[in-house]
Amino acid sequence: MPVFKTYFKIMKKQLTGLILYGIMFITITLMVTFFIIRDSSKEFAVSRVPILLINNDGDNEFIEAFTSYLDGYVKFMDVEDSDDARRDALFYHEVNYILTIPEGFTVRFLSGEEDRLIKEILPDKMAAVQSVDSAIDNYLNMARVYIKYNPGFDVAELTEFLKNNPVSETEVIIESKKKDTLDAAEFNSYYFNYLGYIMIVCFVLGVSTVMMSFHGLDIRRRQFASPVSSRGFNLQLILANLMFVLVYLVIFNVVGYLVNPFRRIDFSLILNWINTFVYALVILCISFFIGITVKGKNAVQALSTALSLGMAFLSGMFVPQQFLGSAVLRVASFLPSYWYVRANDTIGSLTEYNIRNLTPVLQYMAIQIGFAAVFLAFVLVVAKRKRQVAT
Amino acid sequence: MAFQLYKTRLKCLFRNKENIFWSYVFPMALVTLFYFAFNNLFSSSDIKTINIAYVHSQTEQAQTEHAQTEHTQTMQDNQIENNMDALKNVLKSAKMSNGLPLFNVNYTDIDEAGRALEKDEISAYIVGGVSPSVYVKKNGLYQTIVKSFMDSYNRGAYTVQSILQKNPDALNQGLLDDIIDTKSFTTEVKKDVEPNVVLTYYYALLAMCCLMAANWGLDEVINIQGNRTNRGARISVSPVHKVKLLLINMLAGFTGHAGSIALVLIYMIKGLGIDFGNHLPHLILACVIGSIIGQFIGAVVGVWVNKSYGIQSAITTSVVMIGSFLSGMMYVDMKHLIAKNAPILSYINPVNLVSDSFYSLYYYDDFSRFYLNIIILVIMSVVLGVISYLGLRRKTYASI
């Protein structure tokens, strides 16, 4: 099978690029996995918000008790003592909250006067800010009420009261019936979404370049003069393309299984695999189309970058679909990658398998097959015209 | 004559489709994609009302039923009932700092609550009783808020007890009202500009565009060296002074590239509404210097790296891309990590210096940091310019 062999000979030249993308992808995956593992402890832990505390009131018993209480809800960060450094820390989300205790706060507060702490916050981290706000308010309100109804108190008595309160913390239980399944699903939906991006880059880079070599006018003419029939030629090309796709998918699906720290083979994973296969067919048809229409290697390079980044950003491969605007999503629904990501996300959220749950997944796959058919039709039209030109 | 050379060179440059794509089309496309992707991600949305469920504890339910059938309400039942009501009321009346209700409470049974938790419809559910407990699916901020709220509820109860011990008359003086009426003890100071981390992406992207001039600079010196291109060889035998021609070509390259920067900048400011602060002249100065240093980086590679054009262009592109990565274009925390752990690196990375100039224009009130960046960039440009000139001057070829 000379055509089949030549296909992989040409592909070899692209191998460095393909491997580089693969390595980059696996490295980033491992990094993200590390974050997922770190976040998923089985015991409840308070999410401590990083804050910067600036105490202009000096150390005293009351402030000490207050900060040691706050330590249960926030993480005190050390930031260099300059205005610029503080502002940088806030800008880069190193701290979410800068709390300043103004001078004389303790005296005013203990004498029952109304006074407030000063905060600088991150407007895009309102949940964290709310968490710190309520911790501060709870504590100071308690102190306020105590002061109001115990007119002749002393500070030691007050801090003692605040320290012992509450006698017991609220019990928090993590219900983790299906925790492992959930972690595996979270990893998979991340992995397969990102894989969608890498597949576009690699397929366009690999398949399109090879197809371009085969569809040059002179090559075409020489091929017509050769004893290999046109049908055999095309069959070998299709076979080679499918071979490439299969090898690629097997490698990345196995790697995806191996690097998943929560690995388990279940029906969801098999659905993910089927989805990648369907998607691979779409991308294969698109790459084929690019390969026979675009002239010039540099153009293929530019297209592979532009197409992959565009589809990845619009379809929610990098930023989850739930965070994209509705207008963006509407535009994206004209892209096959959008349906690929949707299928992955739906598979990831499956908790039980029945016809009603699986129907949308199958629908999304069917839409992708529709895209593949459209591009295949394009390929046939263009190929036919090229054949006419060549003969 | 000089203008003729300039015009011809400009024509050549605009026929180089590849350069035009990477400098004109690609940045515009990328910034649009950034805009779509990040627009909602970090937008300053307020915290949402937290969905939770409230479940009566089993014993509690049994007791209430028992009480209802027997019509004999013991003291303890009464107390539990009161407790429950108090907790329910407190949950219902809790407000966020912006006045919206903190919780959306759904009263249900334990199975239903478990199912809702599994499906992420609620963040947590509370099982009431003498000591209420909180059930969550995973750790997180909303879960922390629920816990912190329950803690404060318990504290409230304890506070009432201990005050009543010392001051039995407190109830009549409005103790309960005081407990429920939580005051806010924090006040926000707002600076003129909001800390908005998304800007780092845009600034790094624009800095990358400026530094993309490296490819243009590379083209210029390749085209003028006799041992690299045929055109270079032809120019070598022409009577034009090489330095003059190089300067004219560099100027043409700069013009071509500056056009792309102007376009991207106008698109970012007018089209997408990205905030660059209010110092337009300074902003343009930073872009111009970024473009100049980019050209010189390309020139140095073109003169001193004795390899094929493909390798040279791969080197310039990687220098710019790695620089962009280190200044936070792909991963926003990178810039800050470098500044904290390897400050030297952030002062020698030209992409970071340019993007940091944008950042300091936006975020700081004084210009000291901006000028520091600009001065370093100017020094680097001069050094690179001299290095590339040293490689180009007085070249003679015996035979090519």
CSV table of C-alpha atoms in Angstrom, one decimal, chain A residues 62-390:
chain,number,residue,atom,x,y,z
A,62,PHE,CA,-9.0,43.0,72.9
A,63,ILE,CA,-7.4,43.2,69.5
A,64,GLU,CA,-5.3,40.1,70.3
A,65,ALA,CA,-8.5,38.1,71.1
A,66,PHE,CA,-10.2,39.5,68.0
A,67,THR,CA,-7.3,38.5,65.7
A,68,SER,CA,-7.0,35.0,67.2
A,69,TYR,CA,-10.7,34.6,66.6
A,70,LEU,CA,-10.4,35.8,63.0
A,71,ASP,CA,-7.6,33.3,62.4
A,72,GLY,CA,-10.3,30.6,62.3
A,73,TYR,CA,-11.8,32.2,59.2
A,74,VAL,CA,-9.0,34.0,57.4
A,75,LYS,CA,-5.4,33.5,56.5
A,76,PHE,CA,-3.3,36.5,57.5
A,77,MET,CA,-0.8,37.2,54.7
A,78,ASP,CA,2.5,38.9,55.1
A,79,VAL,CA,2.9,41.8,52.6
A,80,GLU,CA,5.7,44.2,52.4
A,81,ASP,CA,5.1,47.4,54.3
A,82,SER,CA,4.5,49.8,51.5
A,83,ASP,CA,1.4,51.2,49.8
A,84,ASP,CA,2.5,49.8,46.4
A,85,ALA,CA,3.1,46.3,47.7
A,86,ARG,CA,-0.3,46.3,49.3
A,87,ARG,CA,-2.1,47.5,46.2
A,88,ASP,CA,-0.2,44.9,44.2
A,89,ALA,CA,-1.2,42.1,46.6
A,90,LEU,CA,-4.8,43.1,46.2
A,91,PHE,CA,-4.6,43.5,42.4
A,92,TYR,CA,-3.1,40.0,42.0
A,93,HIS,CA,-5.6,38.4,44.4
A,94,GLU,CA,-2.8,37.5,46.8
A,95,VAL,CA,-5.2,38.9,49.4
A,96,ASN,CA,-8.9,39.4,48.9
A,97,TYR,CA,-9.4,41.8,51.7
A,98,ILE,CA,-7.4,44.5,53.4
A,99,LEU,CA,-8.6,45.2,56.9
A,100,THR,CA,-7.4,48.3,58.7
A,101,ILE,CA,-8.1,48.8,62.4
A,102,PRO,CA,-8.0,52.5,62.9
A,103,GLU,CA,-6.2,54.2,65.7
A,104,GLY,CA,-8.2,54.4,68.9
A,105,PHE,CA,-10.7,51.8,67.8
A,106,THR,CA,-10.5,49.7,70.9
A,107,VAL,CA,-11.1,52.6,73.2
A,108,ARG,CA,-14.1,53.9,71.2
A,109,PHE,CA,-15.6,50.4,70.8
A,110,LEU,CA,-15.3,49.5,74.5
A,111,SER,CA,-16.9,52.7,75.5
A,112,GLY,CA,-19.9,51.8,73.3
A,113,GLU,CA,-19.3,54.4,70.6
A,114,GLU,CA,-20.1,53.5,67.1
A,115,ASP,CA,-16.9,53.0,65.1
A,116,ARG,CA,-16.0,51.0,62.0
A,117,LEU,CA,-13.1,49.0,60.7
A,118,ILE,CA,-11.9,50.1,57.3
A,119,LYS,CA,-11.7,47.6,54.4
A,120,GLU,CA,-10.4,47.5,50.9
A,121,ILE,CA,-12.0,44.6,48.9
A,122,LEU,CA,-11.9,42.8,45.6
A,123,PRO,CA,-15.2,43.4,43.8
A,124,ASP,CA,-14.9,40.1,42.0
A,125,LYS,CA,-14.6,38.1,45.1
A,126,MET,CA,-17.8,39.0,46.9
A,127,ALA,CA,-18.3,35.6,48.4
A,128,ALA,CA,-15.0,35.7,50.1
A,129,VAL,CA,-15.6,39.3,51.2
A,130,GLN,CA,-19.0,38.3,52.6
A,131,SER,CA,-17.4,35.5,54.5
A,132,VAL,CA,-14.9,37.8,56.2
A,133,ASP,CA,-17.6,40.5,56.8
A,134,SER,CA,-19.9,38.1,58.6
A,135,ALA,CA,-17.1,36.7,60.7
A,136,ILE,CA,-16.1,40.2,61.8
A,137,ASP,CA,-19.7,41.4,62.4
A,138,ASN,CA,-20.6,38.3,64.4
A,139,TYR,CA,-17.8,38.7,66.8
A,140,LEU,CA,-18.1,42.5,67.3
A,141,ASN,CA,-21.9,42.3,67.6
A,142,MET,CA,-21.5,39.7,70.4
A,143,ALA,CA,-19.0,42.0,72.1
A,144,ARG,CA,-21.3,45.0,71.6
A,145,VAL,CA,-24.3,43.2,73.2
A,146,TYR,CA,-22.2,42.0,76.1
A,147,ILE,CA,-20.9,45.5,76.7
A,148,LYS,CA,-24.3,47.0,76.6
A,149,TYR,CA,-25.8,44.7,79.2
A,150,ASN,CA,-22.8,44.5,81.5
A,151,PRO,CA,-22.1,48.2,82.2
A,152,GLY,CA,-19.4,47.6,84.8
A,153,PHE,CA,-17.3,45.0,82.8
A,154,ASP,CA,-13.5,44.9,82.5
A,155,VAL,CA,-11.6,43.9,79.4
A,156,ALA,CA,-10.3,40.6,80.8
A,157,GLU,CA,-13.8,39.5,81.6
A,158,LEU,CA,-15.0,40.4,78.1
A,159,THR,CA,-12.2,38.6,76.3
A,160,GLU,CA,-12.7,35.6,78.5
A,161,PHE,CA,-16.4,35.6,77.6
A,162,LEU,CA,-15.6,36.0,73.9
A,163,LYS,CA,-13.0,33.2,74.0
A,164,ASN,CA,-15.2,30.7,75.6
A,165,ASN,CA,-18.0,31.4,73.2
A,166,PRO,CA,-19.2,29.2,71.7
A,167,VAL,CA,-18.7,26.2,73.9
A,168,SER,CA,-18.9,23.9,70.8
A,169,GLU,CA,-18.5,24.6,67.1
A,170,THR,CA,-21.2,23.6,64.7
A,171,GLU,CA,-20.7,20.2,63.4
A,172,VAL,CA,-20.2,20.0,59.6
A,173,ILE,CA,-20.5,16.7,57.8
A,174,ILE,CA,-19.4,16.0,54.3
A,175,GLU,CA,-21.8,13.7,52.6
A,176,SER,CA,-19.6,11.8,50.2
A,177,LYS,CA,-21.6,8.9,49.0
A,178,LYS,CA,-20.3,9.4,45.5
A,179,LYS,CA,-17.3,11.6,46.1
A,180,ASP,CA,-14.8,9.4,44.1
A,181,THR,CA,-17.2,9.3,41.1
A,182,LEU,CA,-17.6,13.1,41.3
A,183,ASP,CA,-13.8,13.7,41.4
A,184,ALA,CA,-13.3,11.3,38.5
A,185,ALA,CA,-16.0,13.1,36.5
A,186,GLU,CA,-14.6,16.5,37.3
A,187,PHE,CA,-11.2,15.5,36.1
A,188,ASN,CA,-12.6,13.8,33.0
A,189,SER,CA,-14.7,16.8,31.9
A,190,TYR,CA,-11.7,19.0,32.3
A,191,TYR,CA,-9.4,16.6,30.5
A,192,PHE,CA,-11.6,15.9,27.6
A,193,ASN,CA,-12.6,19.5,27.1
A,194,TYR,CA,-8.9,20.5,26.9
A,195,LEU,CA,-8.2,17.5,24.7
A,196,GLY,CA,-10.7,18.9,22.2
A,197,TYR,CA,-8.3,21.9,21.8
A,198,ILE,CA,-5.2,19.9,21.3
A,199,MET,CA,-7.0,17.7,18.8
A,200,ILE,CA,-7.8,20.6,16.6
A,201,VAL,CA,-4.2,21.9,16.6
A,202,CYS,CA,-2.7,18.5,16.0
A,203,PHE,CA,-5.2,17.3,13.4
A,204,VAL,CA,-4.9,20.4,11.3
A,205,LEU,CA,-1.2,20.5,11.7
A,206,GLY,CA,-0.8,16.8,10.9
A,207,VAL,CA,-3.6,15.8,8.6
A,208,SER,CA,-3.9,19.0,6.6
A,209,THR,CA,-0.2,19.1,5.8
A,210,VAL,CA,-0.2,15.6,4.6
A,211,MET,CA,-3.4,16.1,2.5
A,212,MET,CA,-1.9,19.2,1.0
A,213,SER,CA,1.1,17.2,-0.2
A,214,PHE,CA,-1.2,14.6,-1.8
A,215,HIS,CA,-3.4,17.1,-3.5
A,216,GLY,CA,-0.8,19.2,-5.3
A,217,LEU,CA,-1.7,19.5,-9.0
A,218,ASP,CA,1.4,17.8,-10.2
A,219,ILE,CA,1.2,15.0,-7.7
A,220,ARG,CA,-2.4,14.5,-8.7
A,221,ARG,CA,-1.5,14.2,-12.4
A,222,ARG,CA,1.3,11.8,-11.7
A,223,GLN,CA,-1.0,9.7,-9.6
A,224,PHE,CA,-3.5,9.5,-12.5
A,225,ALA,CA,-0.7,8.1,-14.6
A,226,SER,CA,0.2,5.5,-12.0
A,227,PRO,CA,-1.3,2.0,-11.9
A,228,VAL,CA,-3.0,2.6,-8.6
A,229,SER,CA,-6.7,3.2,-9.2
A,230,SER,CA,-8.3,6.4,-8.0
A,231,ARG,CA,-10.6,4.3,-5.8
A,232,GLY,CA,-7.7,2.5,-4.3
A,233,PHE,CA,-5.8,5.7,-3.8
A,234,ASN,CA,-8.7,7.3,-1.9
A,235,LEU,CA,-9.4,4.1,0.1
A,236,GLN,CA,-5.7,4.0,1.3
A,237,LEU,CA,-5.9,7.7,2.2
A,238,ILE,CA,-9.1,7.2,4.2
A,239,LEU,CA,-7.6,4.2,5.9
A,240,ALA,CA,-4.4,6.1,6.8
A,241,ASN,CA,-6.5,8.9,8.2
A,242,LEU,CA,-8.6,6.6,10.3
A,243,MET,CA,-5.5,4.9,11.5
A,244,PHE,CA,-4.0,8.2,12.5
A,245,VAL,CA,-7.1,9.2,14.4
A,246,LEU,CA,-7.4,5.8,16.1
A,247,VAL,CA,-3.8,5.8,17.3
A,248,TYR,CA,-4.0,9.3,18.4
A,249,LEU,CA,-7.2,8.6,20.4
A,250,VAL,CA,-5.9,5.4,21.9
A,251,ILE,CA,-2.8,7.2,23.1
A,252,PHE,CA,-4.6,10.2,24.7
A,253,ASN,CA,-7.5,8.2,26.1
A,254,VAL,CA,-5.1,5.8,27.8
A,255,VAL,CA,-3.0,8.7,29.1
A,256,GLY,CA,-6.1,10.4,30.3
A,257,TYR,CA,-7.0,7.3,32.2
A,258,LEU,CA,-3.6,6.9,33.6
A,259,VAL,CA,-3.0,10.4,34.8
A,260,ASN,CA,-6.5,10.6,36.4
A,261,PRO,CA,-5.8,10.2,40.1
A,262,PHE,CA,-9.4,9.0,40.7
A,263,ARG,CA,-9.3,6.6,37.8
A,264,ARG,CA,-12.2,4.2,37.3
A,265,ILE,CA,-13.7,2.7,34.3
A,266,ASP,CA,-17.4,3.3,34.3
A,267,PHE,CA,-20.1,4.0,31.8
A,268,SER,CA,-19.4,7.8,31.8
A,269,LEU,CA,-15.8,7.2,30.8
A,270,ILE,CA,-16.9,5.0,27.9
A,271,LEU,CA,-19.3,7.7,26.8
A,272,ASN,CA,-16.4,10.2,27.0
A,273,TRP,CA,-14.4,8.0,24.7
A,274,ILE,CA,-17.2,7.6,22.2
A,275,ASN,CA,-17.6,11.4,22.3
A,276,THR,CA,-13.9,12.0,21.5
A,277,PHE,CA,-14.2,9.5,18.6
A,278,VAL,CA,-17.2,11.3,17.1
A,279,TYR,CA,-15.5,14.6,17.6
A,280,ALA,CA,-12.3,13.2,16.0
A,281,LEU,CA,-14.3,12.4,12.9
A,282,VAL,CA,-15.5,16.0,12.7
A,283,ILE,CA,-12.1,17.5,13.1
A,284,LEU,CA,-10.7,14.9,10.6
A,285,CYS,CA,-13.2,16.1,8.0
A,286,ILE,CA,-12.4,19.7,8.7
A,287,SER,CA,-8.6,19.1,8.5
A,288,PHE,CA,-9.2,17.2,5.2
A,289,PHE,CA,-11.1,20.1,3.9
A,290,ILE,CA,-8.4,22.6,4.9
A,291,GLY,CA,-5.7,20.3,3.4
A,292,ILE,CA,-7.2,20.3,0.0
A,293,THR,CA,-8.3,23.9,-0.1
A,294,VAL,CA,-5.5,25.9,1.5
A,295,LYS,CA,-2.2,26.4,-0.3
A,296,GLY,CA,1.0,26.8,1.5
A,297,LYS,CA,2.4,25.4,4.7
A,298,ASN,CA,2.5,28.7,6.5
A,299,ALA,CA,-1.2,29.2,5.9
A,300,VAL,CA,-1.9,25.8,7.5
A,301,GLN,CA,0.2,26.8,10.5
A,302,ALA,CA,-1.7,30.1,10.9
A,303,LEU,CA,-5.0,28.3,10.4
A,304,SER,CA,-4.3,25.7,13.0
A,305,THR,CA,-3.4,28.3,15.6
A,306,ALA,CA,-6.3,30.6,14.8
A,307,LEU,CA,-8.9,27.9,14.4
A,308,SER,CA,-7.9,26.0,17.6
A,309,LEU,CA,-7.7,29.0,19.8
A,310,GLY,CA,-11.0,30.4,18.4
A,311,MET,CA,-12.9,27.3,18.8
A,312,ALA,CA,-11.5,26.6,22.2
A,313,PHE,CA,-12.3,30.0,23.6
A,314,LEU,CA,-15.7,30.3,22.1
A,315,SER,CA,-16.8,26.7,22.9
A,316,GLY,CA,-15.8,26.7,26.5
A,317,MET,CA,-12.8,24.5,26.4
A,318,PHE,CA,-10.6,26.9,28.4
A,319,VAL,CA,-13.3,28.8,30.3
A,320,PRO,CA,-16.3,26.7,31.3
A,321,GLN,CA,-19.5,27.3,29.2
A,322,GLN,CA,-21.4,28.5,32.3
A,323,PHE,CA,-19.2,31.5,32.5
A,324,LEU,CA,-19.6,32.6,28.8
A,325,GLY,CA,-22.2,35.1,27.8
A,326,SER,CA,-25.3,33.9,26.1
A,327,ALA,CA,-24.5,35.7,22.9
A,328,VAL,CA,-21.1,34.0,22.7
A,329,LEU,CA,-22.8,30.7,23.3
A,330,ARG,CA,-25.3,31.3,20.6
A,331,VAL,CA,-22.5,32.0,18.1
A,332,ALA,CA,-20.6,29.0,19.4
A,333,SER,CA,-23.5,26.7,18.8
A,334,PHE,CA,-22.6,26.9,15.1
A,335,LEU,CA,-19.3,25.2,16.0
A,336,PRO,CA,-19.0,21.4,16.4
A,337,SER,CA,-16.6,21.9,19.4
A,338,TYR,CA,-19.5,23.6,21.3
A,339,TRP,CA,-21.5,20.3,21.1
A,340,TYR,CA,-18.5,18.3,22.0
A,341,VAL,CA,-18.0,20.3,25.2
A,342,ARG,CA,-21.7,20.2,26.0
A,343,ALA,CA,-21.7,16.4,25.6
A,344,ASN,CA,-18.7,16.2,27.9
A,345,ASP,CA,-20.2,18.5,30.5
A,346,THR,CA,-23.5,16.5,30.4
A,347,ILE,CA,-21.6,13.2,30.8
A,348,GLY,CA,-19.7,14.7,33.7
A,349,SER,CA,-22.9,15.6,35.5
A,350,LEU,CA,-24.7,12.2,35.0
A,351,THR,CA,-25.5,10.6,38.3
A,352,GLU,CA,-27.6,7.7,37.0
A,353,TYR,CA,-27.8,6.2,33.6
A,354,ASN,CA,-31.3,6.0,32.0
A,355,ILE,CA,-32.8,6.9,28.7
A,356,ARG,CA,-33.9,10.3,29.8
A,357,ASN,CA,-30.5,11.3,31.0
A,358,LEU,CA,-28.7,9.8,28.1
A,359,THR,CA,-30.8,11.3,25.3
A,360,PRO,CA,-29.2,14.8,25.3
A,361,VAL,CA,-25.7,13.2,25.2
A,362,LEU,CA,-26.7,11.2,22.2
A,363,GLN,CA,-28.3,14.2,20.6
A,364,TYR,CA,-25.1,16.3,21.0
A,365,MET,CA,-23.1,13.5,19.4
A,366,ALA,CA,-25.6,13.3,16.5
A,367,ILE,CA,-25.2,17.0,15.9
A,368,GLN,CA,-21.4,16.5,15.7
A,369,ILE,CA,-21.9,13.8,13.2
A,370,GLY,CA,-24.1,16.2,11.2
A,371,PHE,CA,-21.1,18.6,11.1
A,372,ALA,CA,-18.9,15.8,10.0
A,373,ALA,CA,-21.3,15.1,7.1
A,374,VAL,CA,-21.4,18.7,6.0
A,375,PHE,CA,-17.6,19.0,5.9
A,376,LEU,CA,-17.4,15.6,4.1
A,377,ALA,CA,-19.8,17.0,1.5
A,378,PHE,CA,-17.5,20.0,1.1
A,379,VAL,CA,-14.5,17.7,0.7
A,380,LEU,CA,-16.2,15.7,-2.0
A,381,VAL,CA,-17.2,18.8,-4.0
A,382,VAL,CA,-13.8,20.3,-3.8
A,383,ALA,CA,-12.0,17.0,-4.6
A,384,LYS,CA,-14.2,16.4,-7.6
A,385,ARG,CA,-13.4,19.8,-8.9
A,386,LYS,CA,-9.7,19.3,-8.3
A,387,ARG,CA,-9.9,16.0,-10.2
A,388,GLN,CA,-11.5,17.7,-13.1
A,389,VAL,CA,-8.8,20.3,-13.2
A,390,ALA,CA,-6.1,17.7,-13.0
